[in-house]
mmCIF file of C-alpha atoms in Angstrom:
data_model
loop_
_atom_site.group_PDB
_atom_site.id
_atom_site.type_symbol
_atom_site.label_atom_id
_atom_site.label_comp_id
_atom_site.label_asym_id
_atom_site.label_seq_id
_atom_site.Cartn_x
_atom_site.Cartn_y
_atom_site.Cartn_z
ATOM 1 C CA MET A 1 -39.858 -12.115 17.428
ATOM 2 C CA ALA A 2 -39.666 -10.583 14.360
ATOM 3 C CA ALA A 3 -43.047 -8.524 13.728
ATOM 4 C CA GLY A 4 -44.743 -10.019 11.343
ATOM 5 C CA PRO A 5 -45.828 -8.306 8.244
ATOM 6 C CA LEU A 6 -50.078 -6.416 9.659
ATOM 7 C CA GLU A 7 -47.638 -5.005 12.400
ATOM 8 C CA LEU A 8 -44.932 -4.205 10.176
ATOM 9 C CA MET A 9 -47.591 -2.332 7.562
ATOM 10 C CA ALA A 10 -49.459 -0.398 10.585
ATOM 11 C CA LYS A 11 -45.732 0.682 11.512
ATOM 12 C CA ALA A 12 -44.744 2.116 7.989
ATOM 13 C CA ARG A 13 -47.974 3.758 7.564
ATOM 14 C CA ALA A 14 -47.477 6.121 10.925
ATOM 15 C CA GLY A 15 -44.286 7.070 9.421
ATOM 16 C CA GLU A 16 -41.702 4.937 11.084
ATOM 17 C CA THR A 17 -39.481 4.318 8.194
ATOM 18 C CA ASP A 18 -37.319 2.137 10.144
ATOM 19 C CA ALA A 19 -41.266 -0.400 9.834
ATOM 20 C CA LEU A 20 -40.570 -0.301 6.222
ATOM 21 C CA GLY A 21 -37.359 -0.912 6.139
ATOM 22 C CA GLU A 22 -38.678 -3.869 7.699
ATOM 23 C CA LEU A 23 -41.336 -4.788 5.617
ATOM 24 C CA CYS A 24 -39.069 -4.640 2.731
ATOM 25 C CA ALA A 25 -36.427 -6.861 3.695
ATOM 26 C CA LEU A 26 -39.621 -9.549 4.340
ATOM 27 C CA TYR A 27 -40.041 -9.345 0.853
ATOM 28 C CA ARG A 28 -36.828 -9.518 -0.698
ATOM 29 C CA ASN A 29 -36.358 -13.111 -1.723
ATOM 30 C CA TYR A 30 -40.606 -12.542 -3.060
ATOM 31 C CA LEU A 31 -39.666 -10.526 -4.716
ATOM 32 C CA ARG A 32 -36.012 -11.452 -6.498
ATOM 33 C CA MET A 33 -38.463 -14.690 -7.647
ATOM 34 C CA VAL A 34 -40.930 -12.501 -9.544
ATOM 35 C CA VAL A 35 -37.945 -10.521 -10.890
ATOM 36 C CA ARG A 36 -36.315 -13.589 -11.893
ATOM 37 C CA THR A 37 -38.669 -15.773 -13.052
ATOM 38 C CA GLY A 38 -40.168 -12.306 -15.013
ATOM 39 C CA LEU A 39 -37.308 -10.821 -16.552
ATOM 40 C CA GLY A 40 -37.070 -14.538 -18.734
ATOM 41 C CA PRO A 41 -33.790 -15.440 -20.334
ATOM 42 C CA LYS A 42 -33.806 -12.259 -22.183
ATOM 43 C CA LEU A 43 -33.902 -9.796 -20.781
ATOM 44 C CA ARG A 44 -31.208 -11.416 -17.939
ATOM 45 C CA GLU A 45 -28.621 -11.344 -20.641
ATOM 46 C CA ARG A 46 -28.942 -7.392 -20.772
ATOM 47 C CA VAL A 47 -30.013 -6.500 -17.119
ATOM 48 C CA GLU A 48 -28.585 -7.104 -13.628
ATOM 49 C CA LEU A 49 -31.104 -9.026 -11.573
ATOM 50 C CA SER A 50 -30.213 -7.798 -8.623
ATOM 51 C CA ASP A 51 -29.848 -4.042 -9.916
ATOM 52 C CA VAL A 52 -33.673 -4.283 -11.301
ATOM 53 C CA VAL A 53 -34.781 -6.231 -7.770
ATOM 54 C CA GLN A 54 -33.279 -2.765 -5.547
ATOM 55 C CA GLU A 55 -35.870 -0.550 -8.219
ATOM 56 C CA ALA A 56 -38.280 -2.407 -7.950
ATOM 57 C CA LEU A 57 -37.392 -2.214 -3.836
ATOM 58 C CA VAL A 58 -37.710 1.706 -3.990
ATOM 59 C CA GLU A 59 -41.026 1.531 -5.834
ATOM 60 C CA VAL A 60 -41.859 0.211 -2.958
ATOM 61 C CA VAL A 61 -40.495 2.388 -0.430
ATOM 62 C CA ARG A 62 -41.431 5.451 -3.126
ATOM 63 C CA GLN A 63 -44.947 4.118 -3.770
ATOM 64 C CA PHE A 64 -45.881 2.563 -0.527
ATOM 65 C CA PRO A 65 -48.273 5.792 0.705
ATOM 66 C CA GLN A 66 -50.217 5.313 -2.677
ATOM 67 C CA PHE A 67 -51.042 1.075 -1.411
ATOM 68 C CA THR A 68 -54.391 0.969 0.652
ATOM 69 C CA GLY A 69 -54.971 -2.594 1.612
ATOM 70 C CA GLN A 70 -55.426 -4.098 4.994
ATOM 71 C CA ASN A 71 -53.212 -7.644 4.745
ATOM 72 C CA GLU A 72 -50.032 -10.032 3.039
ATOM 73 C CA ALA A 73 -52.450 -11.386 0.353
ATOM 74 C CA ALA A 74 -53.168 -7.569 -0.770
ATOM 75 C CA LEU A 75 -49.594 -6.290 -0.355
ATOM 76 C CA VAL A 76 -48.262 -8.726 -2.353
ATOM 77 C CA GLY A 77 -50.754 -8.772 -5.030
ATOM 78 C CA TRP A 78 -49.893 -4.793 -5.124
ATOM 79 C CA LEU A 79 -45.367 -5.776 -5.295
ATOM 80 C CA ARG A 80 -46.525 -8.185 -8.002
ATOM 81 C CA ARG A 81 -48.275 -5.263 -10.185
ATOM 82 C CA LEU A 82 -45.468 -3.134 -9.035
ATOM 83 C CA VAL A 83 -43.000 -5.573 -10.009
ATOM 84 C CA GLY A 84 -45.042 -6.184 -13.824
ATOM 85 C CA GLN A 85 -45.164 -2.324 -14.522
ATOM 86 C CA LYS A 86 -41.293 -2.051 -13.763
ATOM 87 C CA LEU A 87 -40.654 -4.853 -16.233
ATOM 88 C CA ALA A 88 -42.442 -3.842 -18.986
ATOM 89 C CA ASP A 89 -41.456 -0.936 -18.622
ATOM 90 C CA LEU A 90 -37.440 -3.044 -19.206
ATOM 91 C CA ALA A 91 -39.100 -4.496 -22.042
ATOM 92 C CA ARG A 92 -40.476 -1.878 -23.686
ATOM 93 C CA TYR A 93 -36.704 0.144 -23.531
ATOM 94 C CA HIS A 94 -34.835 -2.539 -24.629
ATOM 95 C CA ASN A 95 -37.169 -3.633 -27.788
ATOM 96 C CA ARG A 96 -37.094 -0.012 -28.673
ATOM 97 C CA ALA A 97 -32.925 -0.460 -28.479
ATOM 98 C CA LYS A 98 -33.126 -3.672 -30.058
ATOM 99 C CA ARG A 99 -35.561 -2.049 -32.954
ATOM 100 C CA SER A 100 -33.036 0.855 -33.560
ATOM 101 C CA SER A 101 -29.944 -1.372 -33.781
ATOM 102 C CA GLY A 102 -32.327 -2.676 -36.772
ATOM 103 C CA GLY A 103 -32.167 -6.512 -34.083
ATOM 104 C CA PRO A 104 -35.678 -8.307 -34.783
ATOM 105 C CA MET A 105 -37.788 -7.410 -30.852
ATOM 106 C CA MET A 106 -37.813 -9.123 -27.604
ATOM 107 C CA PRO A 107 -40.259 -9.789 -25.822
ATOM 108 C CA LEU A 108 -40.844 -10.328 -22.187
ATOM 109 C CA ASP A 109 -41.719 -13.897 -22.218
ATOM 110 C CA ALA A 110 -43.251 -13.683 -17.806
ATOM 111 C CA PRO A 111 -46.624 -15.246 -17.378
ATOM 112 C CA TRP A 112 -48.194 -13.194 -14.987
ATOM 113 C CA GLY A 113 -50.804 -15.607 -14.177
ATOM 114 C CA VAL A 114 -52.518 -17.272 -11.077
ATOM 115 C CA GLU A 115 -50.284 -17.825 -7.812
ATOM 116 C CA GLY A 116 -49.898 -20.663 -6.102
ATOM 117 C CA GLY A 117 -50.989 -23.208 -9.139
ATOM 118 C CA GLY A 118 -48.857 -25.864 -8.953
ATOM 119 C CA GLY A 119 -51.126 -28.193 -10.814
ATOM 120 C CA ALA A 120 -50.268 -31.766 -10.675
ATOM 121 C CA GLU A 121 -48.752 -34.231 -13.112
ATOM 122 C CA PRO A 122 -49.526 -37.712 -13.594
ATOM 123 C CA GLY A 123 -47.175 -39.566 -11.169
ATOM 124 C CA GLN A 124 -46.374 -36.770 -8.943
ATOM 125 C CA GLY A 125 -48.394 -37.240 -6.573
ATOM 126 C CA GLY A 126 -50.276 -33.725 -6.108
ATOM 127 C CA GLY A 127 -48.568 -30.233 -6.852
ATOM 128 C CA GLY A 128 -49.610 -28.442 -3.643
ATOM 129 C CA ARG A 129 -47.924 -30.450 -1.283
ATOM 130 C CA LEU A 130 -44.826 -28.690 -0.716
ATOM 131 C CA LEU A 131 -47.090 -25.138 -0.224
ATOM 132 C CA ASP A 132 -49.580 -26.949 1.934
ATOM 133 C CA MET A 133 -45.882 -28.438 3.757
ATOM 134 C CA LEU A 134 -45.260 -24.760 3.818
ATOM 135 C CA SER A 135 -48.691 -24.150 5.007
ATOM 136 C CA LEU A 136 -48.279 -26.849 8.255
ATOM 137 C CA SER A 137 -44.976 -25.405 9.599
ATOM 138 C CA GLN A 138 -46.765 -22.575 10.276
ATOM 139 C CA THR A 139 -47.396 -23.789 14.391
ATOM 140 C CA SER A 140 -47.828 -20.756 16.642
ATOM 141 C CA PRO A 141 -51.390 -19.878 18.249
ATOM 142 C CA SER A 142 -50.339 -16.069 16.963
ATOM 143 C CA GLU A 143 -49.012 -17.900 13.077
ATOM 144 C CA ALA A 144 -52.522 -19.845 13.417
ATOM 145 C CA ALA A 145 -54.454 -16.363 13.538
ATOM 146 C CA SER A 146 -52.751 -15.033 10.756
ATOM 147 C CA LYS A 147 -51.407 -16.765 8.290
ATOM 148 C CA ARG A 148 -48.671 -15.793 5.651
ATOM 149 C CA GLU A 149 -49.170 -16.033 2.176
ATOM 150 C CA LEU A 150 -47.679 -19.219 0.976
ATOM 151 C CA THR A 151 -45.691 -17.953 -1.940
ATOM 152 C CA VAL A 152 -44.016 -15.493 0.105
ATOM 153 C CA LEU A 153 -42.553 -18.265 2.778
ATOM 154 C CA LEU A 154 -41.289 -19.991 -0.776
ATOM 155 C CA ALA A 155 -39.840 -18.171 -1.408
ATOM 156 C CA ASP A 156 -38.300 -17.355 1.238
ATOM 157 C CA ALA A 157 -38.109 -21.350 1.109
ATOM 158 C CA LEU A 158 -35.780 -21.601 -1.964
ATOM 159 C CA SER A 159 -34.140 -18.939 -1.076
ATOM 160 C CA ASP A 160 -30.808 -20.783 -0.856
ATOM 161 C CA LEU A 161 -31.250 -23.134 -3.143
ATOM 162 C CA ALA A 162 -29.661 -23.263 -6.352
ATOM 163 C CA GLU A 163 -30.962 -20.570 -8.740
ATOM 164 C CA THR A 164 -32.125 -23.446 -11.637
ATOM 165 C CA GLU A 165 -33.719 -25.023 -8.574
ATOM 166 C CA ALA A 166 -35.192 -21.804 -7.055
ATOM 167 C CA GLU A 167 -36.187 -21.256 -10.454
ATOM 168 C CA VAL A 168 -37.774 -24.739 -11.416
ATOM 169 C CA LEU A 169 -39.808 -24.759 -8.683
ATOM 170 C CA TRP A 170 -41.786 -21.274 -8.734
ATOM 171 C CA LEU A 171 -42.396 -21.182 -12.078
ATOM 172 C CA TYR A 172 -44.359 -24.729 -10.644
ATOM 173 C CA TYR A 173 -45.707 -23.844 -7.143
ATOM 174 C CA ALA A 174 -46.285 -20.258 -7.147
ATOM 175 C CA ASP A 175 -46.521 -19.516 -11.406
ATOM 176 C CA GLY A 176 -48.483 -23.043 -12.093
ATOM 177 C CA LEU A 177 -46.657 -24.276 -14.675
ATOM 178 C CA SER A 178 -46.623 -27.183 -16.183
ATOM 179 C CA PHE A 179 -43.217 -29.450 -16.352
ATOM 180 C CA GLU A 180 -43.184 -29.145 -20.437
ATOM 181 C CA THR A 181 -43.711 -25.183 -20.955
ATOM 182 C CA ILE A 182 -41.102 -24.805 -18.407
ATOM 183 C CA GLY A 183 -38.471 -26.941 -20.111
ATOM 184 C CA ASP A 184 -39.777 -24.741 -22.945
ATOM 185 C CA ARG A 185 -38.740 -21.291 -21.373
ATOM 186 C CA MET A 186 -35.607 -22.497 -20.424
ATOM 187 C CA GLY A 187 -34.377 -24.441 -23.285
ATOM 188 C CA LEU A 188 -33.883 -28.119 -21.557
ATOM 189 C CA SER A 189 -36.266 -31.566 -21.392
ATOM 190 C CA ARG A 190 -39.545 -32.046 -19.843
ATOM 191 C CA LYS A 191 -37.002 -35.016 -18.224
ATOM 192 C CA SER A 192 -34.428 -32.106 -16.887
ATOM 193 C CA ILE A 193 -36.439 -30.072 -15.309
ATOM 194 C CA ARG A 194 -38.528 -33.032 -14.034
ATOM 195 C CA GLY A 195 -34.968 -34.278 -12.208
ATOM 196 C CA ILE A 196 -34.481 -30.140 -11.257
ATOM 197 C CA TRP A 197 -37.876 -30.164 -9.132
ATOM 198 C CA ALA A 198 -36.843 -32.897 -7.362
ATOM 199 C CA ARG A 199 -33.800 -32.414 -5.983
ATOM 200 C CA GLY A 200 -35.141 -28.737 -4.775
ATOM 201 C CA LEU A 201 -38.603 -29.851 -3.906
ATOM 202 C CA LYS A 202 -36.157 -32.406 -1.984
ATOM 203 C CA ALA A 203 -33.234 -29.495 -0.198
ATOM 204 C CA VAL A 204 -36.652 -27.827 0.826
ATOM 205 C CA LYS A 205 -38.469 -30.768 2.332
ATOM 206 C CA ARG A 206 -34.766 -30.526 4.197
ATOM 207 C CA SER A 207 -35.172 -27.028 4.800
ATOM 208 C CA ILE A 208 -38.635 -27.193 6.408
ATOM 209 C CA ASP A 209 -38.018 -30.635 8.808
ATOM 210 C CA GLY A 210 -34.958 -28.219 10.218
ATOM 211 C CA PRO A 211 -35.222 -27.461 13.796
ATOM 212 C CA PRO A 212 -38.556 -25.063 15.271
ATOM 213 C CA GLY A 213 -38.104 -21.860 14.866
ATOM 214 C CA GLY A 214 -36.462 -21.737 11.928
ATOM 215 C CA PRO A 215 -36.485 -18.796 9.153
ATOM 216 C CA MET A 216 -40.302 -19.473 8.284
ATOM 217 C CA ARG A 217 -41.136 -18.700 11.817
ATOM 218 C CA TYR A 218 -42.287 -14.841 12.596
ATOM 219 C CA HIS A 219 -44.191 -12.971 14.625
ATOM 220 C CA ASP A 220 -47.630 -10.660 14.157
ATOM 221 C CA GLY A 221 -50.140 -9.636 17.652
ATOM 222 C CA PRO A 222 -49.417 -10.088 21.151
ATOM 223 C CA PRO A 223 -48.491 -13.732 22.590
ATOM 224 C CA HIS A 224 -51.181 -16.189 22.830
#
């Protein structure tokens, strides 16, 4: 089984270049979701998502020697701050371009809230249900001893979904936004957002209920 984040961090710190590459690959889906939802619709019209993700990965490699965290939670927080700095730089650059051309200011409309929110709305049966399912998907003894960060598992689970469905589920579960707030951001009605959420959730549940040994399983340490 593939090495887990703790083992890869240790190897990368020991100077193993391949391990750092594997570590970046492990969080590519997470970085993509953070960048996509962080860009917002206005910046998305001006930059390519894949280019920003690639630039973020370059920064991860460049700045990794400065990372001193000892667990995945610390790494995820560091990655999100790094992406936040990148998006803020992009927003400032394009705001300057707008001002120089006489156009209006373009805000960076990404909320940098607490991850793992997903507050329930009436009739939804609890916003954390999907995260609970992701947590329960880690069933091996080694996984039980070292749980993955749920937002990373969420990003992996959303990687095969349509972009709109993935964005709605991410904003709801990872950023803790309501259907109404998500609708305001995406220019859609609350009813439309709820429908997209329901379709996306159904697709993710099918993925989670698939055969054992799927993409969300990993190994971090010797077998028990």
